[in-house]
Coordinates of C-alpha atoms in Angstrom, one line a residue:
X1 CA 0.1 -0.1 0.1
X2 CA 2.8 2.5 0.8
X3 CA 4.3 1.7 -2.6
X4 CA 0.9 2.9 -4.3
X5 CA 0.7 5.9 -2.1
X6 CA 4.4 6.8 -3.1
X7 CA 3.4 6.4 -6.7
X8 CA 0.3 8.5 -6.4
X9 CA 2.4 11.1 -4.3
X10 CA 4.9 11.3 -7.2
X11 CA 2.3 11.6 -9.9
X12 CA 0.4 14.5 -8.0
X13 CA 3.9 16.3 -7.5
X14 CA 4.9 16.0 -11.2
X15 CA 1.3 17.1 -12.3
X16 CA 1.4 20.3 -9.9
X17 CA 4.9 21.6 -10.5
X18 CA 4.3 25.1 -9.2
X19 CA 2.9 23.9 -5.7
X20 CA 5.6 21.3 -5.7
X21 CA 8.3 23.9 -6.0
X22 CA 6.8 26.2 -3.3
X23 CA 6.3 23.2 -1.0
X24 CA 9.9 21.9 -1.5
X25 CA 11.5 25.3 -1.2
X26 CA 9.7 26.2 2.2
X27 CA 10.5 22.8 3.5
X28 CA 14.1 22.5 2.5
X29 CA 14.9 26.2 3.5
X30 CA 13.4 25.7 6.8
X31 CA 15.2 22.4 7.6
X32 CA 18.5 23.8 6.3
X33 CA 18.3 26.6 8.7
X34 CA 17.3 24.3 11.6
X35 CA 20.1 21.8 10.6
X36 CA 22.7 24.7 10.6
X37 CA 21.6 25.8 14.0
X38 CA 21.4 22.3 15.3
X39 CA 25.1 21.8 14.0
X40 CA 26.2 25.0 15.8
X41 CA 24.5 24.0 19.0
X42 CA 26.1 20.4 18.7
X43 CA 29.4 22.0 18.3
X44 CA 28.9 24.2 21.3
X45 CA 27.7 21.4 23.8
X46 CA 29.3 18.1 22.8
X47 CA 32.5 16.7 24.0
X48 CA 35.2 17.6 21.5
X49 CA 39.0 18.0 21.3
X50 CA 40.7 18.5 23.5
X51 CA 37.9 18.3 26.3
X52 CA 37.1 14.7 25.7
X53 CA 36.5 13.9 29.4
X54 CA 33.3 15.9 30.0
X55 CA 31.4 13.0 31.3
X56 CA 33.5 12.7 34.4
X57 CA 34.3 16.5 34.7
X58 CA 32.6 19.5 36.6
X59 CA 33.3 23.1 35.8
X60 CA 33.6 26.2 37.6
X61 CA 33.5 29.7 35.8
X62 CA 31.6 31.9 38.2
X63 CA 31.1 32.7 41.9
X64 CA 28.7 35.2 43.5
X65 CA 29.5 37.5 46.3
X66 CA 26.7 39.5 48.0
X67 CA 26.1 41.9 50.9
X68 CA 22.4 41.5 51.8
X69 CA 22.1 44.5 53.9
X70 CA 24.0 46.8 51.6
X71 CA 22.5 45.1 48.4
X72 CA 25.7 45.0 46.8
X73 CA 26.4 42.2 44.3
X74 CA 29.5 40.8 42.4
X75 CA 29.4 37.9 40.2
X76 CA 32.2 36.5 37.7
X77 CA 35.1 34.2 37.3
X78 CA 37.0 33.3 40.5
X79 CA 40.6 34.4 41.0
X80 CA 43.8 32.3 40.9
X81 CA 44.1 32.7 44.7
X82 CA 40.7 31.3 45.4
X83 CA 41.3 28.5 43.0
X84 CA 44.4 27.4 44.7
X85 CA 43.4 28.0 48.3
X86 CA 39.9 26.5 48.2
X87 CA 39.2 24.5 44.9
X88 CA 42.6 22.7 44.3
X89 CA 42.6 21.5 47.8
X90 CA 39.4 19.5 47.5
X91 CA 40.0 15.8 48.3
X92 CA 37.5 13.9 46.1
X93 CA 38.4 15.0 42.5
X94 CA 41.3 13.2 41.0
X95 CA 42.7 16.3 39.3
X96 CA 42.0 20.0 39.3
X97 CA 42.8 22.0 36.1
X98 CA 43.0 25.7 36.6
X99 CA 43.4 28.2 33.8
X100 CA 42.6 31.8 33.1
X101 CA 40.2 32.9 30.4
X102 CA 42.3 33.9 27.4
X103 CA 43.4 37.3 26.9
X104 CA 44.7 39.3 23.9
X105 CA 48.4 40.2 23.5
X106 CA 50.0 42.1 20.7
X107 CA 53.2 41.4 18.6
X108 CA 54.5 42.2 15.3
X109 CA 55.9 39.8 12.6
X110 CA 57.4 41.4 9.5
X111 CA 55.6 44.7 10.3
X112 CA 52.3 42.9 10.6
X113 CA 50.4 43.1 13.7
X114 CA 49.6 39.5 15.3
X115 CA 47.1 39.4 18.1
X116 CA 48.1 36.3 20.4
X117 CA 45.5 35.3 22.9
X118 CA 47.1 34.0 26.1
X119 CA 46.0 31.5 28.7
X120 CA 47.6 31.0 32.1
X121 CA 47.3 27.1 33.5
X122 CA 48.6 25.1 36.1
X123 CA 50.3 21.6 35.1
X124 CA 47.2 19.5 36.0
X125 CA 45.5 21.4 33.0
X126 CA 47.6 19.3 30.6
X127 CA 46.4 16.1 32.3
X128 CA 42.8 16.9 32.3
X129 CA 42.7 18.4 28.7
X130 CA 43.8 15.9 26.0
X131 CA 45.7 18.0 23.6
X132 CA 47.4 16.7 20.5
X133 CA 51.1 17.6 20.7
X134 CA 52.4 18.2 17.4
X135 CA 55.9 19.1 18.7
X136 CA 57.4 18.9 22.1
X137 CA 55.7 18.7 25.6
X138 CA 53.7 20.7 28.3
X139 CA 55.6 22.6 31.0
X140 CA 56.3 20.7 34.2
X141 CA 55.7 21.4 37.9
X142 CA 59.3 22.5 38.1
X143 CA 58.7 25.1 35.3
X144 CA 55.6 26.3 37.0
X145 CA 57.3 26.8 40.6
X146 CA 60.4 28.3 39.1
X147 CA 58.4 30.8 36.8
X148 CA 60.3 29.7 33.8
X149 CA 59.6 31.7 30.7
X150 CA 58.3 28.8 28.6
X151 CA 55.4 28.5 26.3
X152 CA 53.3 26.1 24.4
X153 CA 51.8 27.4 21.4
X154 CA 49.1 26.5 18.9
X155 CA 49.7 25.3 15.4
X156 CA 48.2 28.6 14.1
X157 CA 50.5 30.5 16.1
X158 CA 53.3 28.6 14.8
X159 CA 52.3 29.2 11.1
X160 CA 51.7 32.8 11.8
X161 CA 54.8 33.6 13.6
X162 CA 57.4 31.4 12.3
X163 CA 56.1 30.7 8.9
X164 CA 56.9 27.2 7.4
X165 CA 59.7 26.3 9.8
X166 CA 59.5 22.6 10.3
X167 CA 60.1 22.6 13.9
X168 CA 60.1 25.5 16.6
X169 CA 60.8 23.7 19.9
X170 CA 63.7 25.7 21.5
X171 CA 63.1 28.9 19.5
X172 CA 61.8 32.2 21.2
X173 CA 58.6 34.1 20.6
X174 CA 57.9 37.5 21.6
X175 CA 54.6 39.2 22.7
X176 CA 53.8 42.2 24.7
X177 CA 57.4 42.9 24.7
X178 CA 58.1 39.8 26.7
X179 CA 60.1 36.7 25.5
X180 CA 59.1 33.1 25.9
X181 CA 61.0 29.7 24.7
X182 CA 58.6 27.4 23.0
X183 CA 58.6 24.1 24.4
X184 CA 55.5 22.5 22.5
X185 CA 53.0 22.9 19.9
X186 CA 49.5 21.7 20.1
X187 CA 46.7 21.4 17.5
X188 CA 44.3 24.5 17.0
X189 CA 41.2 24.6 19.4
X190 CA 37.8 26.4 18.4
X191 CA 37.4 29.8 20.0
X192 CA 34.1 28.9 21.1
X193 CA 35.5 26.5 23.8
X194 CA 36.1 28.9 26.6
X195 CA 37.8 26.3 28.8
X196 CA 40.4 25.1 26.2
X197 CA 41.0 27.9 23.6
X198 CA 44.0 29.9 23.5
X199 CA 46.9 30.9 21.0
X200 CA 49.6 30.5 23.6
X201 CA 49.7 28.7 27.1
X202 CA 52.0 29.9 30.0
X203 CA 52.5 28.8 33.5
X204 CA 50.3 30.8 35.8
X205 CA 53.3 32.0 37.8
X206 CA 54.3 34.2 34.9
X207 CA 51.1 36.4 35.6
X208 CA 52.4 38.9 38.0
X209 CA 49.2 40.6 38.5
X210 CA 47.3 37.5 39.3
X211 CA 50.0 36.3 41.6
X212 CA 49.6 39.3 43.6
X213 CA 45.9 39.4 43.5
X214 CA 44.4 38.0 46.9
X215 CA 40.7 38.8 46.1
X216 CA 38.3 36.1 45.3
X217 CA 37.2 37.4 41.8
X218 CA 39.4 37.7 38.6
X219 CA 39.4 35.8 35.5
X220 CA 40.0 32.0 36.2
X221 CA 38.2 28.8 35.6
X222 CA 38.5 25.3 36.7
X223 CA 37.8 21.9 35.5
X224 CA 37.3 19.3 38.3
X225 CA 38.1 15.7 37.1
X226 CA 36.3 12.8 38.9
X227 CA 37.9 9.2 39.1
X228 CA 34.5 8.1 37.7
X229 CA 31.1 9.5 36.9
X230 CA 29.8 8.1 40.3
X231 CA 32.2 10.6 42.0
X232 CA 30.5 13.6 40.6
X233 CA 27.8 14.2 43.3
X234 CA 30.4 13.7 46.0
X235 CA 32.4 16.4 44.4
X236 CA 29.7 18.6 44.2
X237 CA 28.9 18.0 47.9
X238 CA 32.5 18.6 49.0
X239 CA 32.5 21.9 47.0
X240 CA 29.1 23.1 48.5
X241 CA 30.5 22.2 52.2
X242 CA 33.9 24.1 51.3
X243 CA 32.3 27.1 49.9
X244 CA 30.0 27.6 53.1
X245 CA 33.3 27.9 55.1
X246 CA 35.1 30.5 52.9
X247 CA 36.0 33.3 55.1
X248 CA 34.4 36.8 54.0
X249 CA 35.3 40.3 54.9
X250 CA 32.0 41.3 56.4
X251 CA 32.5 45.0 55.5
X252 CA 32.2 44.1 51.8
X253 CA 30.3 40.8 51.6
X254 CA 28.4 38.6 54.0
X255 CA 27.4 35.8 51.5
X256 CA 29.2 33.6 48.9
X257 CA 27.5 31.3 46.3
X258 CA 29.0 29.0 43.8
X259 CA 28.7 25.5 42.4
X260 CA 30.6 23.2 40.2
X261 CA 28.4 21.9 37.3
X262 CA 28.3 20.1 34.0
X263 CA 29.7 21.8 31.0
X264 CA 26.3 23.2 29.7
X265 CA 25.1 24.0 33.2
X266 CA 28.3 25.9 34.1
X267 CA 27.3 28.3 31.4
X268 CA 23.5 28.7 32.3
X269 CA 24.5 29.2 35.9
X270 CA 26.1 32.6 34.9
X271 CA 22.3 33.7 34.1
X272 CA 20.8 31.6 37.0
X273 CA 23.1 32.5 39.8
X274 CA 22.8 30.4 43.1
X275 CA 19.9 28.5 41.7
X276 CA 19.6 24.9 40.6
X277 CA 21.6 24.2 37.6
X278 CA 19.4 21.3 36.6
X279 CA 16.4 23.9 36.5
X280 CA 18.6 26.2 34.4
X281 CA 19.4 23.6 31.8
X282 CA 15.7 22.6 31.7
X283 CA 14.8 26.3 31.2
X284 CA 17.4 26.4 28.4
X285 CA 15.9 23.5 26.7
X286 CA 12.3 25.0 27.0
X287 CA 13.4 28.4 25.5
X288 CA 15.1 26.5 22.6
X289 CA 12.1 24.3 22.0
X290 CA 9.8 27.4 21.9
X291 CA 12.2 29.1 19.5
X292 CA 12.2 26.0 17.1
X293 CA 8.4 25.8 17.5
X294 CA 7.7 29.2 16.6
X295 CA 10.5 29.2 13.8
X296 CA 8.8 26.2 12.2
X297 CA 5.2 27.6 12.9
X298 CA 5.0 30.1 10.0
X299 CA 6.2 27.8 7.1
X300 CA 3.9 25.1 8.7
X301 CA 0.9 27.4 8.4
X302 CA 1.8 28.3 4.8
X303 CA 2.3 24.6 3.9
X304 CA -1.0 23.9 5.5
X305 CA -2.7 26.3 3.2
X306 CA -0.8 25.0 0.0
X307 CA -1.9 21.5 1.0
X308 CA -5.5 22.3 1.7
X309 CA -5.6 24.0 -1.7
X310 CA -3.7 20.8 -3.4
X311 CA -6.1 18.4 -1.6
X312 CA -9.3 20.3 -2.6
X313 CA -8.2 20.4 -6.2
X314 CA -8.5 16.6 -5.9
X315 CA -12.1 16.6 -4.5
X316 CA -13.4 14.7 -7.7
X317 CA -10.9 11.9 -6.8
X318 CA -12.1 12.0 -3.3
X319 CA -15.7 11.9 -4.2
X320 CA -15.2 8.9 -6.5
X321 CA -13.2 7.0 -4.0
X322 CA -15.7 7.4 -1.2
X323 CA -18.6 6.5 -3.4
X324 CA -16.9 3.2 -4.1
X325 CA -16.4 2.7 -0.2
X326 CA -13.1 4.2 0.7
X327 CA -13.2 5.2 4.3
X328 CA -12.4 8.6 5.5
X329 CA -9.6 7.4 7.6
X330 CA -8.1 5.5 4.7
X331 CA -8.0 8.8 2.6
X332 CA -6.7 10.7 5.3
X333 CA -3.9 8.4 5.9
X334 CA -3.1 8.4 2.3
X335 CA -2.9 12.3 2.3
X336 CA -0.7 12.4 5.4
X337 CA 1.7 9.8 3.9
X338 CA 1.9 11.6 0.6
X339 CA 2.8 14.9 2.7
X340 CA 5.4 12.8 4.7
X341 CA 6.8 11.8 1.4
X342 CA 6.8 15.5 0.3
X343 CA 8.5 16.6 3.4
X344 CA 11.2 13.8 3.3
X345 CA 12.0 15.0 -0.4
X346 CA 12.3 18.5 0.9
X347 CA 14.3 17.2 4.0
X348 CA 16.9 15.7 1.6
X349 CA 17.3 18.9 -0.2
X350 CA 17.6 20.7 3.0
X351 CA 20.4 18.4 4.1
X352 CA 22.2 19.0 0.9
X353 CA 21.6 22.9 1.2
X354 CA 22.7 22.9 4.8
X355 CA 26.0 20.8 4.0
X356 CA 26.8 23.4 1.4
X357 CA 26.1 26.3 3.9
X358 CA 28.2 24.5 6.6
X359 CA 31.1 24.2 4.1
X360 CA 30.9 27.8 3.3
X361 CA 30.8 28.6 7.1
X362 CA 33.8 26.3 7.8
X363 CA 35.9 27.6 4.8
X364 CA 35.2 31.3 5.8
X365 CA 36.6 30.7 9.3
X366 CA 33.6 32.7 10.7
X367 CA 34.4 30.5 13.7
X368 CA 38.2 30.2 13.9
X369 CA 39.2 26.4 14.0
X370 CA 35.8 25.3 14.3
X371 CA 34.5 22.6 12.0
X372 CA 30.7 22.4 11.9
X373 CA 29.4 19.0 10.5
X374 CA 26.3 16.8 9.9
X375 CA 26.8 14.1 12.5
X376 CA 24.5 11.4 13.7
X377 CA 23.1 13.5 16.4
X378 CA 22.3 16.5 13.9
X379 CA 21.1 14.1 11.4
X380 CA 18.7 12.4 13.8
X381 CA 17.2 15.9 14.9
X382 CA 16.8 16.7 11.1
X383 CA 14.8 13.4 10.6
X384 CA 12.7 14.2 13.8
X385 CA 12.2 17.7 12.5
X386 CA 11.1 16.3 9.0
X387 CA 8.7 14.0 10.9
X388 CA 7.0 16.8 12.9
X389 CA 7.1 19.3 10.0
X390 CA 5.1 16.7 7.7
X391 CA 2.6 15.7 10.3
X392 CA 1.9 19.2 11.5
X393 CA 1.4 20.4 7.8
X394 CA -0.5 17.3 6.6
X395 CA -2.9 16.4 9.6
X396 CA -5.0 19.4 9.3
X397 CA -5.7 19.2 5.4
X398 CA -6.3 15.6 5.8
X399 CA -8.8 15.8 8.5
X400 CA -10.6 18.6 6.6
X401 CA -10.7 16.3 3.4
X402 CA -12.0 13.4 5.6
X403 CA -15.1 15.4 6.6
X404 CA -16.1 16.1 3.2
X405 CA -19.2 14.5 2.1
X406 CA -19.5 12.6 -1.2
X407 CA -21.9 14.9 -3.0
X408 CA -20.1 18.0 -1.8
X409 CA -16.7 16.5 -3.2
X410 CA -18.4 15.6 -6.6
X411 CA -20.0 19.2 -6.8
X412 CA -16.7 21.0 -5.9
X413 CA -15.1 19.6 -9.2

């Protein structure tokens, strides 16, 4: 029966070429945009190089300081002092990676300005983040303690600064009028990965301003790696107990809030403050769902109108088939299946169109070092969108047709 439905659908589509073009254009254009947005969302939230261990990692990028009587409020990334004194001393995590948010520095190569984004880290950072070392190795604890002027640079920085030199380990690089000896080269990281991206990585002891900073707020983040996923709740409990005991200068603040969360929740917490991270993630999912629904609503309404017109033009066929005993349910299912076939044809075009758009985005370096692609997650979301899109736009016309009386259908021709 499905084979017959498919043949009828193809025949109808070929007979009404204008309606077919309008329908396919609307479906494919809408799905292409959804696929591109899904690919970008997947790029933002899915584990990727070098942050492969997200399933057993917790993240800290913000704490909140309040003075409830003065109604003063300060929220932002913790300082290196806070990280070393309170976070790195937790007992449950296997390792605690500490790093600063990348910051720009300027250098000049052959009269050309080159902006190098620098990140300061501890040594555990290289054990938690799994970088691909193209040359050399990371700095050691001895380098960190001694404040050695050593650097790990990205492949892009190597190419921009040293040109086509085959190896650069042992050579020197200058930025902001400071010189560092290159001891390692790692593969590039997309700029969208806050915890991982930089052009140059330095021991945090080289940050003079941060080493002298004894406040709790600055620009550092932490990744707490658990021995297994089962340890994650214990780490969160230990952190919650620790932060309650953090001493405060009562003249400035009388309350401190913070939590270690999953990767996505660590960003939603910035907008959720001290509330539940699970609630913030659910709220994000609801907002995204509402956006997708509204985005699909307008083309769906247009497609409903087109489908209704297309079906009503076949009123004589409907009347004849009903006169020979075809039930309303059978006809309704046929038109829904026809619409799903049309939607999947549009979906295939949409996938090809989105592949072309993603290729252009990747080639344009709109997001440096990022590669947006159509993986199984993105493709699964696209298939689901096709089904929802086809059902939403096909059910109402099919229902309306099923209620049509035989005499009315024959007269309408």
